[in-house]
């Protein structure tokens, strides 16, 4: 199994997380966006990806699977990433 360095970007809205992630992606690093993971889960459940629906889905997932539930959804993407360094854009809590 390939050992990977996972770099997590966190910060307030507008702080520049996605800007940094885009720059690192252009350098060849794999970038996983936590919001996209939730949007994919909503799509799998046939939910419209509205702010309200996504917020409710995040709460539901965390209530059912614990505070790290969203991060758990990212694990397969990390395992399948091609680069040795994986950037996680948009960590929302300490548990993630």
PDB file of N, CA and C in Angstrom:
ATOM      1  N   UNK A   1       0.841  -1.191   0.000  1.00  0.00           N
ATOM      2  CA  UNK A   1       0.000   0.000   0.000  1.00  0.00           C
ATOM      3  C   UNK A   1       0.880   1.246   0.000  1.00  0.00           C
ATOM      4  N   UNK A   2       0.549   2.190  -0.836  1.00  0.00           N
ATOM      5  CA  UNK A   2       1.286   3.435  -0.954  1.00  0.00           C
ATOM      6  C   UNK A   2       0.933   4.362   0.209  1.00  0.00           C
ATOM      7  N   UNK A   3       1.950   4.870   0.892  1.00  0.00           N
ATOM      8  CA  UNK A   3       1.733   5.825   1.977  1.00  0.00           C
ATOM      9  C   UNK A   3       1.536   7.198   1.348  1.00  0.00           C
ATOM     10  N   UNK A   4       0.519   7.914   1.800  1.00  0.00           N
ATOM     11  CA  UNK A   4       0.216   9.228   1.243  1.00  0.00           C
ATOM     12  C   UNK A   4       0.234  10.284   2.331  1.00  0.00           C
ATOM     13  N   UNK A   5       0.673  11.455   1.947  1.00  0.00           N
ATOM     14  CA  UNK A   5       0.593  12.619   2.815  1.00  0.00           C
ATOM     15  C   UNK A   5      -0.739  13.296   2.518  1.00  0.00           C
ATOM     16  N   UNK A   6      -1.518  13.532   3.548  1.00  0.00           N
ATOM     17  CA  UNK A   6      -2.814  14.188   3.389  1.00  0.00           C
ATOM     18  C   UNK A   6      -2.709  15.587   3.975  1.00  0.00           C
ATOM     19  N   UNK A   7      -2.950  16.588   3.133  1.00  0.00           N
ATOM     20  CA  UNK A   7      -2.910  17.982   3.549  1.00  0.00           C
ATOM     21  C   UNK A   7      -4.346  18.490   3.575  1.00  0.00           C
ATOM     22  N   UNK A   8      -4.778  18.952   4.737  1.00  0.00           N
ATOM     23  CA  UNK A   8      -6.163  19.411   4.903  1.00  0.00           C
ATOM     24  C   UNK A   8      -6.203  20.933   4.950  1.00  0.00           C
ATOM     25  N   UNK A   9      -7.043  21.517   4.110  1.00  0.00           N
ATOM     26  CA  UNK A   9      -7.214  22.966   4.077  1.00  0.00           C
ATOM     27  C   UNK A   9      -8.497  23.323   4.818  1.00  0.00           C
ATOM     28  N   UNK A  10      -8.385  24.249   5.737  1.00  0.00           N
ATOM     29  CA  UNK A  10      -9.548  24.679   6.504  1.00  0.00           C
ATOM     30  C   UNK A  10      -9.494  26.193   6.664  1.00  0.00           C
ATOM     31  N   UNK A  11     -10.620  26.786   6.914  1.00  0.00           N
ATOM     32  CA  UNK A  11     -10.679  28.228   7.100  1.00  0.00           C
ATOM     33  C   UNK A  11     -12.088  28.731   6.875  1.00  0.00           C
ATOM     34  N   UNK A  12     -12.280  29.977   7.175  1.00  0.00           N
ATOM     35  CA  UNK A  12     -13.587  30.608   7.013  1.00  0.00           C
ATOM     36  C   UNK A  12     -13.910  30.748   5.525  1.00  0.00           C
ATOM     37  N   UNK A  13     -15.202  30.898   5.187  1.00  0.00           N
ATOM     38  CA  UNK A  13     -15.559  31.134   3.788  1.00  0.00           C
ATOM     39  C   UNK A  13     -14.808  32.347   3.237  1.00  0.00           C
ATOM     40  N   UNK A  14     -14.256  32.191   2.048  1.00  0.00           N
ATOM     41  CA  UNK A  14     -13.520  33.275   1.411  1.00  0.00           C
ATOM     42  C   UNK A  14     -12.068  33.397   1.838  1.00  0.00           C
ATOM     43  N   UNK A  15     -11.596  32.488   2.683  1.00  0.00           N
ATOM     44  CA  UNK A  15     -10.221  32.567   3.193  1.00  0.00           C
ATOM     45  C   UNK A  15      -9.175  32.193   2.145  1.00  0.00           C
ATOM     46  N   UNK A  16      -9.581  31.480   1.092  1.00  0.00           N
ATOM     47  CA  UNK A  16      -8.632  31.116   0.045  1.00  0.00           C
ATOM     48  C   UNK A  16      -8.331  29.634  -0.059  1.00  0.00           C
ATOM     49  N   UNK A  17      -9.112  28.804   0.609  1.00  0.00           N
ATOM     50  CA  UNK A  17      -8.881  27.348   0.570  1.00  0.00           C
ATOM     51  C   UNK A  17      -8.908  26.814  -0.857  1.00  0.00           C
ATOM     52  N   UNK A  18      -9.935  27.166  -1.593  1.00  0.00           N
ATOM     53  CA  UNK A  18     -10.074  26.654  -2.958  1.00  0.00           C
ATOM     54  C   UNK A  18      -9.019  27.240  -3.884  1.00  0.00           C
ATOM     55  N   UNK A  19      -8.617  28.466  -3.647  1.00  0.00           N
ATOM     56  CA  UNK A  19      -7.553  29.076  -4.450  1.00  0.00           C
ATOM     57  C   UNK A  19      -6.253  28.306  -4.260  1.00  0.00           C
ATOM     58  N   UNK A  20      -5.928  27.988  -3.018  1.00  0.00           N
ATOM     59  CA  UNK A  20      -4.725  27.194  -2.730  1.00  0.00           C
ATOM     60  C   UNK A  20      -4.865  25.810  -3.353  1.00  0.00           C
ATOM     61  N   UNK A  21      -6.034  25.190  -3.182  1.00  0.00           N
ATOM     62  CA  UNK A  21      -6.265  23.848  -3.731  1.00  0.00           C
ATOM     63  C   UNK A  21      -6.101  23.849  -5.246  1.00  0.00           C
ATOM     64  N   UNK A  22      -6.635  24.866  -5.917  1.00  0.00           N
ATOM     65  CA  UNK A  22      -6.501  24.954  -7.375  1.00  0.00           C
ATOM     66  C   UNK A  22      -5.039  25.076  -7.789  1.00  0.00           C
ATOM     67  N   UNK A  23      -4.273  25.866  -7.046  1.00  0.00           N
ATOM     68  CA  UNK A  23      -2.847  26.007  -7.338  1.00  0.00           C
ATOM     69  C   UNK A  23      -2.102  24.695  -7.164  1.00  0.00           C
ATOM     70  N   UNK A  24      -2.417  23.967  -6.116  1.00  0.00           N
ATOM     71  CA  UNK A  24      -1.766  22.676  -5.875  1.00  0.00           C
ATOM     72  C   UNK A  24      -2.191  21.643  -6.915  1.00  0.00           C
ATOM     73  N   UNK A  25      -3.448  21.711  -7.331  1.00  0.00           N
ATOM     74  CA  UNK A  25      -3.924  20.799  -8.376  1.00  0.00           C
ATOM     75  C   UNK A  25      -3.161  21.036  -9.676  1.00  0.00           C
ATOM     76  N   UNK A  26      -2.884  22.300  -9.979  1.00  0.00           N
ATOM     77  CA  UNK A  26      -2.139  22.620 -11.202  1.00  0.00           C
ATOM     78  C   UNK A  26      -0.701  22.108 -11.139  1.00  0.00           C
ATOM     79  N   UNK A  27      -0.221  21.811  -9.938  1.00  0.00           N
ATOM     80  CA  UNK A  27       1.124  21.243  -9.757  1.00  0.00           C
ATOM     81  C   UNK A  27       1.107  19.720  -9.779  1.00  0.00           C
ATOM     82  N   UNK A  28      -0.082  19.127  -9.955  1.00  0.00           N
ATOM     83  CA  UNK A  28      -0.177  17.678 -10.088  1.00  0.00           C
ATOM     84  C   UNK A  28      -0.676  16.924  -8.876  1.00  0.00           C
ATOM     85  N   UNK A  29      -1.049  17.649  -7.834  1.00  0.00           N
ATOM     86  CA  UNK A  29      -1.571  16.978  -6.649  1.00  0.00           C
ATOM     87  C   UNK A  29      -3.049  16.649  -6.843  1.00  0.00           C
ATOM     88  N   UNK A  30      -3.493  15.559  -6.238  1.00  0.00           N
ATOM     89  CA  UNK A  30      -4.915  15.235  -6.240  1.00  0.00           C
ATOM     90  C   UNK A  30      -5.608  16.106  -5.199  1.00  0.00           C
ATOM     91  N   UNK A  31      -6.743  16.679  -5.572  1.00  0.00           N
ATOM     92  CA  UNK A  31      -7.517  17.531  -4.669  1.00  0.00           C
ATOM     93  C   UNK A  31      -8.914  16.940  -4.520  1.00  0.00           C
ATOM     94  N   UNK A  32      -9.344  16.803  -3.278  1.00  0.00           N
ATOM     95  CA  UNK A  32     -10.683  16.312  -2.979  1.00  0.00           C
ATOM     96  C   UNK A  32     -11.420  17.419  -2.233  1.00  0.00           C
ATOM     97  N   UNK A  33     -12.557  17.825  -2.770  1.00  0.00           N
ATOM     98  CA  UNK A  33     -13.360  18.881  -2.164  1.00  0.00           C
ATOM     99  C   UNK A  33     -14.465  18.254  -1.316  1.00  0.00           C
ATOM    100  N   UNK A  34     -14.479  18.568  -0.030  1.00  0.00           N
ATOM    101  CA  UNK A  34     -15.463  17.980   0.887  1.00  0.00           C
ATOM    102  C   UNK A  34     -16.897  18.333   0.484  1.00  0.00           C
ATOM    103  N   UNK A  35     -17.113  19.541  -0.008  1.00  0.00           N
ATOM    104  CA  UNK A  35     -18.448  19.925  -0.451  1.00  0.00           C
ATOM    105  C   UNK A  35     -18.926  19.073  -1.612  1.00  0.00           C
ATOM    106  N   UNK A  36     -18.007  18.749  -2.530  1.00  0.00           N
ATOM    107  CA  UNK A  36     -18.376  17.897  -3.662  1.00  0.00           C
ATOM    108  C   UNK A  36     -18.768  16.505  -3.198  1.00  0.00           C
ATOM    109  N   UNK A  37     -18.134  16.037  -2.144  1.00  0.00           N
ATOM    110  CA  UNK A  37     -18.460  14.717  -1.595  1.00  0.00           C
ATOM    111  C   UNK A  37     -19.901  14.711  -1.085  1.00  0.00           C
ATOM    112  N   UNK A  38     -20.295  15.782  -0.410  1.00  0.00           N
ATOM    113  CA  UNK A  38     -21.667  15.883   0.099  1.00  0.00           C
ATOM    114  C   UNK A  38     -22.648  16.020  -1.064  1.00  0.00           C
ATOM    115  N   UNK A  39     -22.282  16.806  -2.084  1.00  0.00           N
ATOM    116  CA  UNK A  39     -23.153  16.948  -3.253  1.00  0.00           C
ATOM    117  C   UNK A  39     -23.345  15.610  -3.964  1.00  0.00           C
ATOM    118  N   UNK A  40     -22.286  14.814  -4.054  1.00  0.00           N
ATOM    119  CA  UNK A  40     -22.392  13.485  -4.664  1.00  0.00           C
ATOM    120  C   UNK A  40     -23.326  12.595  -3.858  1.00  0.00           C
ATOM    121  N   UNK A  41     -23.200  12.654  -2.536  1.00  0.00           N
ATOM    122  CA  UNK A  41     -24.088  11.859  -1.675  1.00  0.00           C
ATOM    123  C   UNK A  41     -25.539  12.300  -1.859  1.00  0.00           C
ATOM    124  N   UNK A  42     -25.766  13.607  -1.996  1.00  0.00           N
ATOM    125  CA  UNK A  42     -27.123  14.109  -2.229  1.00  0.00           C
ATOM    126  C   UNK A  42     -27.660  13.574  -3.558  1.00  0.00           C
ATOM    127  N   UNK A  43     -26.826  13.601  -4.578  1.00  0.00           N
ATOM    128  CA  UNK A  43     -27.236  13.086  -5.892  1.00  0.00           C
ATOM    129  C   UNK A  43     -27.594  11.605  -5.795  1.00  0.00           C
ATOM    130  N   UNK A  44     -26.794  10.836  -5.061  1.00  0.00           N
ATOM    131  CA  UNK A  44     -27.069   9.405  -4.879  1.00  0.00           C
ATOM    132  C   UNK A  44     -28.413   9.165  -4.198  1.00  0.00           C
ATOM    133  N   UNK A  45     -28.863  10.161  -3.434  1.00  0.00           N
ATOM    134  CA  UNK A  45     -30.145  10.054  -2.723  1.00  0.00           C
ATOM    135  C   UNK A  45     -31.271  10.781  -3.461  1.00  0.00           C
ATOM    136  N   UNK A  46     -30.977  11.219  -4.685  1.00  0.00           N
ATOM    137  CA  UNK A  46     -31.958  11.949  -5.506  1.00  0.00           C
ATOM    138  C   UNK A  46     -32.446  13.232  -4.843  1.00  0.00           C
ATOM    139  N   UNK A  47     -31.535  13.920  -4.162  1.00  0.00           N
ATOM    140  CA  UNK A  47     -31.851  15.206  -3.536  1.00  0.00           C
ATOM    141  C   UNK A  47     -31.308  16.338  -4.400  1.00  0.00           C
ATOM    142  N   UNK A  48     -32.064  17.419  -4.515  1.00  0.00           N
ATOM    143  CA  UNK A  48     -31.564  18.620  -5.171  1.00  0.00           C
ATOM    144  C   UNK A  48     -30.435  19.181  -4.300  1.00  0.00           C
ATOM    145  N   UNK A  49     -29.326  19.600  -4.903  1.00  0.00           N
ATOM    146  CA  UNK A  49     -28.193  20.084  -4.101  1.00  0.00           C
ATOM    147  C   UNK A  49     -28.354  21.539  -3.649  1.00  0.00           C
ATOM    148  N   UNK A  50     -29.460  21.828  -2.988  1.00  0.00           N
ATOM    149  CA  UNK A  50     -29.667  23.171  -2.443  1.00  0.00           C
ATOM    150  C   UNK A  50     -28.906  23.296  -1.124  1.00  0.00           C
ATOM    151  N   UNK A  51     -28.655  24.512  -0.720  1.00  0.00           N
ATOM    152  CA  UNK A  51     -27.976  24.728   0.552  1.00  0.00           C
ATOM    153  C   UNK A  51     -28.711  24.079   1.709  1.00  0.00           C
ATOM    154  N   UNK A  52     -30.020  24.201   1.694  1.00  0.00           N
ATOM    155  CA  UNK A  52     -30.832  23.612   2.759  1.00  0.00           C
ATOM    156  C   UNK A  52     -30.715  22.090   2.770  1.00  0.00           C
ATOM    157  N   UNK A  53     -30.859  21.463   1.603  1.00  0.00           N
ATOM    158  CA  UNK A  53     -30.764  20.005   1.525  1.00  0.00           C
ATOM    159  C   UNK A  53     -29.380  19.504   1.918  1.00  0.00           C
ATOM    160  N   UNK A  54     -28.339  20.208   1.459  1.00  0.00           N
ATOM    161  CA  UNK A  54     -26.977  19.774   1.787  1.00  0.00           C
ATOM    162  C   UNK A  54     -26.715  19.912   3.281  1.00  0.00           C
ATOM    163  N   UNK A  55     -27.200  21.003   3.875  1.00  0.00           N
ATOM    164  CA  UNK A  55     -27.043  21.190   5.315  1.00  0.00           C
ATOM    165  C   UNK A  55     -27.737  20.099   6.111  1.00  0.00           C
ATOM    166  N   UNK A  56     -28.966  19.788   5.721  1.00  0.00           N
ATOM    167  CA  UNK A  56     -29.713  18.724   6.402  1.00  0.00           C
ATOM    168  C   UNK A  56     -29.025  17.374   6.227  1.00  0.00           C
ATOM    169  N   UNK A  57     -28.502  17.126   5.027  1.00  0.00           N
ATOM    170  CA  UNK A  57     -27.819  15.862   4.766  1.00  0.00           C
ATOM    171  C   UNK A  57     -26.565  15.732   5.628  1.00  0.00           C
ATOM    172  N   UNK A  58     -25.791  16.806   5.746  1.00  0.00           N
ATOM    173  CA  UNK A  58     -24.590  16.760   6.589  1.00  0.00           C
ATOM    174  C   UNK A  58     -24.960  16.457   8.037  1.00  0.00           C
ATOM    175  N   UNK A  59     -26.005  17.101   8.531  1.00  0.00           N
ATOM    176  CA  UNK A  59     -26.449  16.849   9.906  1.00  0.00           C
ATOM    177  C   UNK A  59     -26.886  15.398  10.059  1.00  0.00           C
ATOM    178  N   UNK A  60     -27.671  14.906   9.103  1.00  0.00           N
ATOM    179  CA  UNK A  60     -28.145  13.522   9.160  1.00  0.00           C
ATOM    180  C   UNK A  60     -26.979  12.535   9.168  1.00  0.00           C
ATOM    181  N   UNK A  61     -26.019  12.748   8.278  1.00  0.00           N
ATOM    182  CA  UNK A  61     -24.869  11.842   8.204  1.00  0.00           C
ATOM    183  C   UNK A  61     -24.083  11.840   9.510  1.00  0.00           C
ATOM    184  N   UNK A  62     -23.891  13.026  10.086  1.00  0.00           N
ATOM    185  CA  UNK A  62     -23.136  13.120  11.340  1.00  0.00           C
ATOM    186  C   UNK A  62     -23.899  12.511  12.510  1.00  0.00           C
ATOM    187  N   UNK A  63     -25.215  12.694  12.536  1.00  0.00           N
ATOM    188  CA  UNK A  63     -26.010  12.087  13.614  1.00  0.00           C
ATOM    189  C   UNK A  63     -25.980  10.568  13.520  1.00  0.00           C
ATOM    190  N   UNK A  64     -26.017  10.049  12.306  1.00  0.00           N
ATOM    191  CA  UNK A  64     -26.055   8.605  12.097  1.00  0.00           C
ATOM    192  C   UNK A  64     -24.682   7.952  12.244  1.00  0.00           C
ATOM    193  N   UNK A  65     -23.636   8.619  11.723  1.00  0.00           N
ATOM    194  CA  UNK A  65     -22.312   7.990  11.621  1.00  0.00           C
ATOM    195  C   UNK A  65     -21.209   8.694  12.403  1.00  0.00           C
ATOM    196  N   UNK A  66     -21.549   9.698  13.193  1.00  0.00           N
ATOM    197  CA  UNK A  66     -20.546  10.401  13.983  1.00  0.00           C
ATOM    198  C   UNK A  66     -20.027  11.650  13.290  1.00  0.00           C
ATOM    199  N   UNK A  67     -19.285  12.447  14.044  1.00  0.00           N
ATOM    200  CA  UNK A  67     -18.818  13.742  13.552  1.00  0.00           C
ATOM    201  C   UNK A  67     -17.842  13.641  12.379  1.00  0.00           C
ATOM    202  N   UNK A  68     -17.202  12.502  12.221  1.00  0.00           N
ATOM    203  CA  UNK A  68     -16.274  12.318  11.107  1.00  0.00           C
ATOM    204  C   UNK A  68     -16.909  11.690   9.882  1.00  0.00           C
ATOM    205  N   UNK A  69     -18.237  11.678   9.820  1.00  0.00           N
ATOM    206  CA  UNK A  69     -18.960  10.971   8.750  1.00  0.00           C
ATOM    207  C   UNK A  69     -18.611  11.477   7.357  1.00  0.00           C
ATOM    208  N   UNK A  70     -18.484  12.773   7.192  1.00  0.00           N
ATOM    209  CA  UNK A  70     -18.181  13.320   5.868  1.00  0.00           C
ATOM    210  C   UNK A  70     -16.766  12.915   5.463  1.00  0.00           C
ATOM    211  N   UNK A  71     -15.850  12.960   6.407  1.00  0.00           N
ATOM    212  CA  UNK A  71     -14.473  12.540   6.122  1.00  0.00           C
ATOM    213  C   UNK A  71     -14.419  11.074   5.716  1.00  0.00           C
ATOM    214  N   UNK A  72     -15.248  10.249   6.331  1.00  0.00           N
ATOM    215  CA  UNK A  72     -15.272   8.820   5.971  1.00  0.00           C
ATOM    216  C   UNK A  72     -15.655   8.620   4.508  1.00  0.00           C
ATOM    217  N   UNK A  73     -16.501   9.498   3.979  1.00  0.00           N
ATOM    218  CA  UNK A  73     -16.895   9.399   2.574  1.00  0.00           C
ATOM    219  C   UNK A  73     -15.731   9.691   1.626  1.00  0.00           C
ATOM    220  N   UNK A  74     -14.712  10.376   2.132  1.00  0.00           N
ATOM    221  CA  UNK A  74     -13.556  10.763   1.323  1.00  0.00           C
ATOM    222  C   UNK A  74     -12.513   9.644   1.232  1.00  0.00           C
ATOM    223  N   UNK A  75     -12.529   8.724   2.177  1.00  0.00           N
ATOM    224  CA  UNK A  75     -11.488   7.688   2.261  1.00  0.00           C
ATOM    225  C   UNK A  75     -11.272   6.944   0.943  1.00  0.00           C
ATOM    226  N   UNK A  76     -12.320   6.476   0.260  1.00  0.00           N
ATOM    227  CA  UNK A  76     -12.073   5.772  -1.007  1.00  0.00           C
ATOM    228  C   UNK A  76     -11.367   6.642  -2.049  1.00  0.00           C
ATOM    229  N   UNK A  77     -11.693   7.935  -2.068  1.00  0.00           N
ATOM    230  CA  UNK A  77     -11.031   8.835  -3.019  1.00  0.00           C
ATOM    231  C   UNK A  77      -9.556   9.008  -2.676  1.00  0.00           C
ATOM    232  N   UNK A  78      -9.250   9.068  -1.387  1.00  0.00           N
ATOM    233  CA  UNK A  78      -7.848   9.166  -0.969  1.00  0.00           C
ATOM    234  C   UNK A  78      -7.104   7.907  -1.391  1.00  0.00           C
ATOM    235  N   UNK A  79      -7.711   6.760  -1.140  1.00  0.00           N
ATOM    236  CA  UNK A  79      -7.069   5.490  -1.487  1.00  0.00           C
ATOM    237  C   UNK A  79      -6.844   5.361  -2.988  1.00  0.00           C
ATOM    238  N   UNK A  80      -7.730   5.927  -3.808  1.00  0.00           N
ATOM    239  CA  UNK A  80      -7.620   5.830  -5.262  1.00  0.00           C
ATOM    240  C   UNK A  80      -6.815   6.954  -5.895  1.00  0.00           C
ATOM    241  N   UNK A  81      -6.401   7.933  -5.095  1.00  0.00           N
ATOM    242  CA  UNK A  81      -5.636   9.059  -5.628  1.00  0.00           C
ATOM    243  C   UNK A  81      -4.309   8.575  -6.205  1.00  0.00           C
ATOM    244  N   UNK A  82      -3.910   9.201  -7.305  1.00  0.00           N
ATOM    245  CA  UNK A  82      -2.673   8.809  -7.989  1.00  0.00           C
ATOM    246  C   UNK A  82      -1.423   9.421  -7.352  1.00  0.00           C
ATOM    247  N   UNK A  83      -1.540  10.631  -6.822  1.00  0.00           N
ATOM    248  CA  UNK A  83      -0.359  11.301  -6.272  1.00  0.00           C
ATOM    249  C   UNK A  83      -0.087  10.857  -4.838  1.00  0.00           C
ATOM    250  N   UNK A  84       1.147  11.080  -4.404  1.00  0.00           N
ATOM    251  CA  UNK A  84       1.550  10.727  -3.040  1.00  0.00           C
ATOM    252  C   UNK A  84       1.044  11.743  -2.020  1.00  0.00           C
ATOM    253  N   UNK A  85       0.684  12.925  -2.513  1.00  0.00           N
ATOM    254  CA  UNK A  85       0.157  13.984  -1.656  1.00  0.00           C
ATOM    255  C   UNK A  85      -1.280  14.259  -2.091  1.00  0.00           C
ATOM    256  N   UNK A  86      -2.197  14.195  -1.143  1.00  0.00           N
ATOM    257  CA  UNK A  86      -3.612  14.433  -1.424  1.00  0.00           C
ATOM    258  C   UNK A  86      -4.059  15.654  -0.624  1.00  0.00           C
ATOM    259  N   UNK A  87      -4.687  16.588  -1.318  1.00  0.00           N
ATOM    260  CA  UNK A  87      -5.169  17.810  -0.691  1.00  0.00           C
ATOM    261  C   UNK A  87      -6.665  17.661  -0.427  1.00  0.00           C
ATOM    262  N   UNK A  88      -7.082  17.900   0.812  1.00  0.00           N
ATOM    263  CA  UNK A  88      -8.500  17.874   1.170  1.00  0.00           C
ATOM    264  C   UNK A  88      -8.940  19.319   1.362  1.00  0.00           C
ATOM    265  N   UNK A  89      -9.839  19.773   0.510  1.00  0.00           N
ATOM    266  CA  UNK A  89     -10.309  21.155   0.518  1.00  0.00           C
ATOM    267  C   UNK A  89     -11.626  21.253   1.277  1.00  0.00           C
ATOM    268  N   UNK A  90     -11.614  21.981   2.390  1.00  0.00           N
ATOM    269  CA  UNK A  90     -12.864  22.286   3.071  1.00  0.00           C
ATOM    270  C   UNK A  90     -13.191  21.434   4.273  1.00  0.00           C
ATOM    271  N   UNK A  91     -12.208  21.133   5.100  1.00  0.00           N
ATOM    272  CA  UNK A  91     -12.470  20.429   6.357  1.00  0.00           C
ATOM    273  C   UNK A  91     -13.369  21.322   7.210  1.00  0.00           C
ATOM    274  N   UNK A  92     -14.424  20.759   7.768  1.00  0.00           N
ATOM    275  CA  UNK A  92     -15.417  21.551   8.496  1.00  0.00           C
ATOM    276  C   UNK A  92     -15.335  21.434  10.019  1.00  0.00           C
ATOM    277  N   UNK A  93     -14.722  20.362  10.519  1.00  0.00           N
ATOM    278  CA  UNK A  93     -14.694  20.182  11.976  1.00  0.00           C
ATOM    279  C   UNK A  93     -13.424  19.452  12.395  1.00  0.00           C
ATOM    280  N   UNK A  94     -13.124  19.506  13.688  1.00  0.00           N
ATOM    281  CA  UNK A  94     -11.952  18.798  14.208  1.00  0.00           C
ATOM    282  C   UNK A  94     -12.049  17.298  13.982  1.00  0.00           C
ATOM    283  N   UNK A  95     -13.252  16.756  14.039  1.00  0.00           N
ATOM    284  CA  UNK A  95     -13.441  15.308  13.860  1.00  0.00           C
ATOM    285  C   UNK A  95     -13.089  14.862  12.448  1.00  0.00           C
ATOM    286  N   UNK A  96     -13.235  15.761  11.496  1.00  0.00           N
ATOM    287  CA  UNK A  96     -12.902  15.417  10.116  1.00  0.00           C
ATOM    288  C   UNK A  96     -11.403  15.426   9.931  1.00  0.00           C
TER     289      UNK A  96
END
